[in-house]
PDB file of C-alpha atoms in Angstrom:
ATOM      1  CA  MET A 629      25.363 -15.892   5.259  1.00 63.00           C
ATOM      2  CA  THR A 630      25.580 -15.486   8.975  1.00 89.00           C
ATOM      3  CA  TRP A 631      26.195 -12.837  11.534  1.00 94.00           C
ATOM      4  CA  THR A 632      28.637 -13.169  14.401  1.00 96.00           C
ATOM      5  CA  ILE A 633      28.344 -10.863  17.333  1.00 97.00           C
ATOM      6  CA  ALA A 634      31.376 -10.414  19.639  1.00 97.00           C
ATOM      7  CA  PRO A 635      32.589  -7.982  22.260  1.00 98.00           C
ATOM      8  CA  GLU A 636      35.078  -5.379  20.999  1.00 97.00           C
ATOM      9  CA  PRO A 637      37.239  -2.935  22.876  1.00 97.00           C
ATOM     10  CA  TYR A 638      35.702   0.544  22.588  1.00 95.00           C
ATOM     11  CA  ASP A 639      39.033   1.989  21.544  1.00 95.00           C
ATOM     12  CA  SER A 640      39.957  -0.568  18.750  1.00 96.00           C
ATOM     13  CA  PRO A 641      40.303   0.545  15.163  1.00 96.00           C
ATOM     14  CA  VAL A 642      37.103  -1.472  14.317  1.00 97.00           C
ATOM     15  CA  ALA A 643      35.130   0.314  17.003  1.00 95.00           C
ATOM     16  CA  ALA A 644      36.499   3.682  15.960  1.00 94.00           C
ATOM     17  CA  ALA A 645      35.531   3.121  12.290  1.00 93.00           C
ATOM     18  CA  LEU A 646      32.020   2.034  13.295  1.00 94.00           C
ATOM     19  CA  TRP A 647      31.637   4.985  15.628  1.00 91.00           C
ATOM     20  CA  ARG A 648      32.700   7.422  12.832  1.00 90.00           C
ATOM     21  CA  ALA A 649      30.220   5.832  10.385  1.00 91.00           C
ATOM     22  CA  TYR A 650      27.409   5.890  12.974  1.00 89.00           C
ATOM     23  CA  TYR A 651      27.998   9.427  14.118  1.00 88.00           C
ATOM     24  CA  THR A 652      28.490  10.752  10.602  1.00 87.00           C
ATOM     25  CA  GLU A 653      25.158   9.219   9.469  1.00 86.00           C
ATOM     26  CA  VAL A 654      23.060  10.383  12.362  1.00 81.00           C
ATOM     27  CA  SER A 655      24.594  13.842  12.499  1.00 83.00           C
ATOM     28  CA  ASP A 656      24.338  14.419   8.714  1.00 82.00           C
ATOM     29  CA  ARG A 657      20.743  13.132   8.797  1.00 82.00           C
ATOM     30  CA  TRP A 658      19.805  15.698  11.499  1.00 79.00           C
ATOM     31  CA  TYR A 659      21.564  18.644   9.768  1.00 81.00           C
ATOM     32  CA  LEU A 660      20.118  17.778   6.365  1.00 82.00           C
ATOM     33  CA  LEU A 661      16.556  17.551   7.837  1.00 75.00           C
ATOM     34  CA  HIS A 662      16.779  20.726   9.994  1.00 82.00           C
ATOM     35  CA  GLU A 663      19.347  22.997   8.304  1.00 85.00           C
ATOM     36  CA  ASN A 664      19.653  21.565   4.737  1.00 87.00           C
ATOM     37  CA  HIS A 665      23.382  20.863   4.939  1.00 82.00           C
ATOM     38  CA  ARG A 666      25.642  18.111   6.193  1.00 85.00           C
ATOM     39  CA  THR A 667      27.602  18.314   9.411  1.00 85.00           C
ATOM     40  CA  ASP A 668      30.486  20.827   9.430  1.00 86.00           C
ATOM     41  CA  PRO A 669      33.622  18.688   9.170  1.00 84.00           C
ATOM     42  CA  ALA A 670      35.298  20.427  12.099  1.00 86.00           C
ATOM     43  CA  GLU A 671      32.261  19.843  14.278  1.00 86.00           C
ATOM     44  CA  LEU A 672      32.062  16.265  13.177  1.00 80.00           C
ATOM     45  CA  GLU A 673      35.746  15.673  14.174  1.00 84.00           C
ATOM     46  CA  ARG A 674      35.289  17.451  17.496  1.00 86.00           C
ATOM     47  CA  GLU A 675      32.201  15.398  18.420  1.00 85.00           C
ATOM     48  CA  ILE A 676      33.664  12.046  17.381  1.00 82.00           C
ATOM     49  CA  ALA A 677      36.775  12.753  19.386  1.00 86.00           C
ATOM     50  CA  ALA A 678      34.763  13.949  22.444  1.00 85.00           C
ATOM     51  CA  CYS A 679      32.652  10.737  22.658  1.00 87.00           C
ATOM     52  CA  THR A 680      35.311   8.121  23.209  1.00 88.00           C
ATOM     53  CA  GLY A 681      32.962   5.319  24.196  1.00 92.00           C
ATOM     54  CA  SER A 682      34.874   4.567  27.341  1.00 94.00           C
ATOM     55  CA  GLU A 683      31.615   4.059  29.158  1.00 96.00           C
ATOM     56  CA  LEU A 684      31.134   0.955  27.030  1.00 96.00           C
ATOM     57  CA  ALA A 685      34.131  -0.780  28.616  1.00 96.00           C
ATOM     58  CA  PRO A 686      33.872  -3.461  31.254  1.00 95.00           C
ATOM     59  CA  PRO A 687      33.101  -3.734  34.051  1.00 95.00           C
ATOM     60  CA  GLY A 688      30.184  -1.289  33.567  1.00 96.00           C
ATOM     61  CA  GLY A 689      29.568  -1.588  29.883  1.00 97.00           C
ATOM     62  CA  GLN A 690      30.123  -3.546  26.719  1.00 97.00           C
ATOM     63  CA  LEU A 691      30.549  -2.692  23.082  1.00 98.00           C
ATOM     64  CA  LEU A 692      29.440  -5.383  20.654  1.00 98.00           C
ATOM     65  CA  VAL A 693      30.337  -5.627  16.958  1.00 98.00           C
ATOM     66  CA  GLY A 694      28.341  -7.446  14.408  1.00 98.00           C
ATOM     67  CA  TRP A 695      30.437  -9.176  11.762  1.00 97.00           C
ATOM     68  CA  TYR A 696      28.924 -10.216   8.493  1.00 96.00           C
ATOM     69  CA  GLU A 697      30.949 -12.537   6.241  1.00 92.00           C
ATOM     70  CA  GLY A 698      33.953 -11.620   8.356  1.00 92.00           C
ATOM     71  CA  ALA A 699      33.706  -7.887   7.934  1.00 95.00           C
ATOM     72  CA  PRO A 700      32.553  -5.483  10.678  1.00 97.00           C
ATOM     73  CA  ALA A 701      29.040  -4.457   9.748  1.00 97.00           C
ATOM     74  CA  GLY A 702      27.462  -2.963  12.856  1.00 97.00           C
ATOM     75  CA  SER A 703      27.562  -2.215  16.549  1.00 97.00           C
ATOM     76  CA  ALA A 704      25.570  -1.912  19.756  1.00 98.00           C
ATOM     77  CA  GLY A 705      26.694  -0.658  23.118  1.00 97.00           C
ATOM     78  CA  VAL A 706      25.340  -1.139  26.564  1.00 98.00           C
ATOM     79  CA  ARG A 707      26.273   0.732  29.814  1.00 97.00           C
ATOM     80  CA  LEU A 708      25.014   0.432  33.341  1.00 97.00           C
ATOM     81  CA  LEU A 709      23.362   3.584  34.664  1.00 96.00           C
ATOM     82  CA  ASP A 710      22.792   1.973  38.086  1.00 96.00           C
ATOM     83  CA  ALA A 711      22.797  -1.483  39.580  1.00 95.00           C
ATOM     84  CA  THR A 712      19.694  -2.622  37.688  1.00 97.00           C
ATOM     85  CA  THR A 713      19.301  -0.230  34.774  1.00 97.00           C
ATOM     86  CA  ALA A 714      21.267  -0.349  31.470  1.00 98.00           C
ATOM     87  CA  GLU A 715      21.209   1.999  28.544  1.00 97.00           C
ATOM     88  CA  LEU A 716      21.318   0.747  24.908  1.00 97.00           C
ATOM     89  CA  THR A 717      23.361   3.010  22.675  1.00 95.00           C
ATOM     90  CA  ARG A 718      25.272   3.134  19.360  1.00 93.00           C
ATOM     91  CA  VAL A 719      23.025   0.645  17.621  1.00 96.00           C
ATOM     92  CA  PHE A 720      24.115   0.887  14.015  1.00 94.00           C
ATOM     93  CA  VAL A 721      24.376  -1.283  10.881  1.00 96.00           C
ATOM     94  CA  HIS A 722      26.183  -0.134   7.753  1.00 94.00           C
ATOM     95  CA  GLU A 723      23.703   0.880   5.102  1.00 91.00           C
ATOM     96  CA  GLY A 724      24.697  -1.891   2.661  1.00 92.00           C
ATOM     97  CA  MET A 725      24.186  -4.526   5.380  1.00 93.00           C
ATOM     98  CA  ARG A 726      20.759  -3.447   6.461  1.00 92.00           C
ATOM     99  CA  GLY A 727      17.832  -5.783   5.963  1.00 91.00           C
ATOM    100  CA  ARG A 728      19.945  -8.899   6.652  1.00 93.00           C
ATOM    101  CA  GLY A 729      18.936  -9.361  10.336  1.00 93.00           C
ATOM    102  CA  GLY A 730      21.876  -7.712  11.976  1.00 96.00           C
ATOM    103  CA  ALA A 731      20.119  -5.066  14.028  1.00 96.00           C
ATOM    104  CA  PRO A 732      17.826  -7.413  15.960  1.00 97.00           C
ATOM    105  CA  ARG A 733      20.779  -9.716  16.630  1.00 97.00           C
ATOM    106  CA  LEU A 734      22.914  -6.775  17.904  1.00 98.00           C
ATOM    107  CA  VAL A 735      20.079  -5.548  20.237  1.00 98.00           C
ATOM    108  CA  THR A 736      19.466  -9.086  21.525  1.00 97.00           C
ATOM    109  CA  ALA A 737      23.135  -9.543  22.232  1.00 98.00           C
ATOM    110  CA  ALA A 738      23.207  -6.172  24.022  1.00 98.00           C
ATOM    111  CA  GLU A 739      20.326  -7.251  26.145  1.00 98.00           C
ATOM    112  CA  ASP A 740      22.163 -10.427  27.052  1.00 98.00           C
ATOM    113  CA  ALA A 741      25.235  -8.339  27.912  1.00 98.00           C
ATOM    114  CA  ALA A 742      23.102  -6.044  30.089  1.00 98.00           C
ATOM    115  CA  ARG A 743      21.705  -9.053  31.957  1.00 98.00           C
ATOM    116  CA  GLU A 744      25.261 -10.315  32.518  1.00 96.00           C
ATOM    117  CA  LEU A 745      26.056  -6.908  34.008  1.00 96.00           C
ATOM    118  CA  GLY A 746      23.059  -7.316  36.452  1.00 96.00           C
ATOM    119  CA  ALA A 747      20.554  -5.131  34.652  1.00 98.00           C
ATOM    120  CA  LYS A 748      16.869  -5.873  34.951  1.00 98.00           C
ATOM    121  CA  VAL A 749      15.748  -3.006  32.697  1.00 98.00           C
ATOM    122  CA  MET A 750      17.144  -1.547  29.400  1.00 98.00           C
ATOM    123  CA  ILE A 751      16.351   2.001  28.411  1.00 98.00           C
ATOM    124  CA  LEU A 752      17.224   4.002  25.360  1.00 96.00           C
ATOM    125  CA  ASP A 753      16.405   7.179  23.479  1.00 93.00           C
ATOM    126  CA  THR A 754      16.176   8.110  19.868  1.00 93.00           C
ATOM    127  CA  ARG A 755      14.927  10.828  17.506  1.00 89.00           C
ATOM    128  CA  ASN A 756      11.790  11.468  15.430  1.00 87.00           C
ATOM    129  CA  ASP A 757      13.692  11.027  12.121  1.00 86.00           C
ATOM    130  CA  LEU A 758      15.150   7.686  13.103  1.00 86.00           C
ATOM    131  CA  VAL A 759      11.953   5.905  12.229  1.00 88.00           C
ATOM    132  CA  GLU A 760      13.716   2.606  11.449  1.00 91.00           C
ATOM    133  CA  ALA A 761      15.226   2.573  14.947  1.00 92.00           C
ATOM    134  CA  ARG A 762      11.835   3.221  16.601  1.00 93.00           C
ATOM    135  CA  THR A 763      10.219   0.517  14.503  1.00 95.00           C
ATOM    136  CA  LEU A 764      12.984  -1.979  15.477  1.00 95.00           C
ATOM    137  CA  TYR A 765      12.735  -1.254  19.199  1.00 96.00           C
ATOM    138  CA  THR A 766       8.968  -1.589  19.208  1.00 96.00           C
ATOM    139  CA  ARG A 767       9.178  -4.876  17.308  1.00 97.00           C
ATOM    140  CA  LEU A 768      11.674  -6.139  19.862  1.00 97.00           C
ATOM    141  CA  GLY A 769       9.345  -5.415  22.788  1.00 97.00           C
ATOM    142  CA  TYR A 770      10.451  -1.898  23.894  1.00 98.00           C
ATOM    143  CA  GLU A 771       7.726   0.366  25.136  1.00 97.00           C
ATOM    144  CA  GLU A 772       7.730   4.127  24.721  1.00 95.00           C
ATOM    145  CA  THR A 773       7.955   5.943  27.993  1.00 95.00           C
ATOM    146  CA  ASP A 774       8.268   9.379  29.521  1.00 91.00           C
ATOM    147  CA  ARG A 775      11.499  11.316  29.161  1.00 87.00           C
ATOM    148  CA  HIS A 776      14.350   9.771  31.267  1.00 86.00           C
ATOM    149  CA  ASN A 777      17.153  12.135  30.303  1.00 86.00           C
ATOM    150  CA  ASP A 778      17.935  15.648  29.132  1.00 85.00           C
ATOM    151  CA  ASP A 779      19.606  14.749  25.849  1.00 81.00           C
ATOM    152  CA  LEU A 780      19.082  17.736  23.500  1.00 77.00           C
ATOM    153  CA  TYR A 781      18.412  15.508  20.491  1.00 82.00           C
ATOM    154  CA  ALA A 782      16.336  12.793  22.126  1.00 82.00           C
ATOM    155  CA  GLU A 783      12.625  12.893  21.254  1.00 86.00           C
ATOM    156  CA  HIS A 784      11.535   9.321  22.085  1.00 93.00           C
ATOM    157  CA  TRP A 785      12.397   7.211  25.127  1.00 93.00           C
ATOM    158  CA  PHE A 786      12.001   3.448  25.441  1.00 97.00           C
ATOM    159  CA  ARG A 787      12.158   0.817  28.078  1.00 97.00           C
ATOM    160  CA  LYS A 788      12.210  -2.972  28.283  1.00 98.00           C
ATOM    161  CA  ASN A 789      12.151  -5.312  31.223  1.00 97.00           C
ATOM    162  CA  LEU A 790      14.968  -7.858  30.825  1.00 97.00           C
ATOM    163  CA  ASP A 791      13.772 -10.529  33.294  1.00 88.00           C
TER     164      ASP A 791
END
């Protein structure tokens, strides 16, 4: 079976469903690890609503959706931080679709989108517990760097030259 990667409006129902699945998973994972409970439902709804993804809209960003057998199975977003630096964000593949090559395809498509936006460098951050993400980024040529933001939950920062 094959993957298809295509741009998707950040505010479409498909994008909203993927954002909800992504945020629920990473939030629950953090709370279960650090506080032994899932995310409070009210907090989850508040945070999902607060992060609209509008920064992933053209002309300064792009949201990509990975489709597997015609169903939305994952996403990746890219946004320009300045004229030559883009940030990779919202990289997610539904649990049942993992191990089928979607994540590397989504990241590669996001890198291509960043190049089209004029970026020469892609940066990202992630957490200690997201071991799979850190492994993926390293395998795709990202190098761990010093902190580049003040995100409360970020614990690892990566960078890749795109030229």
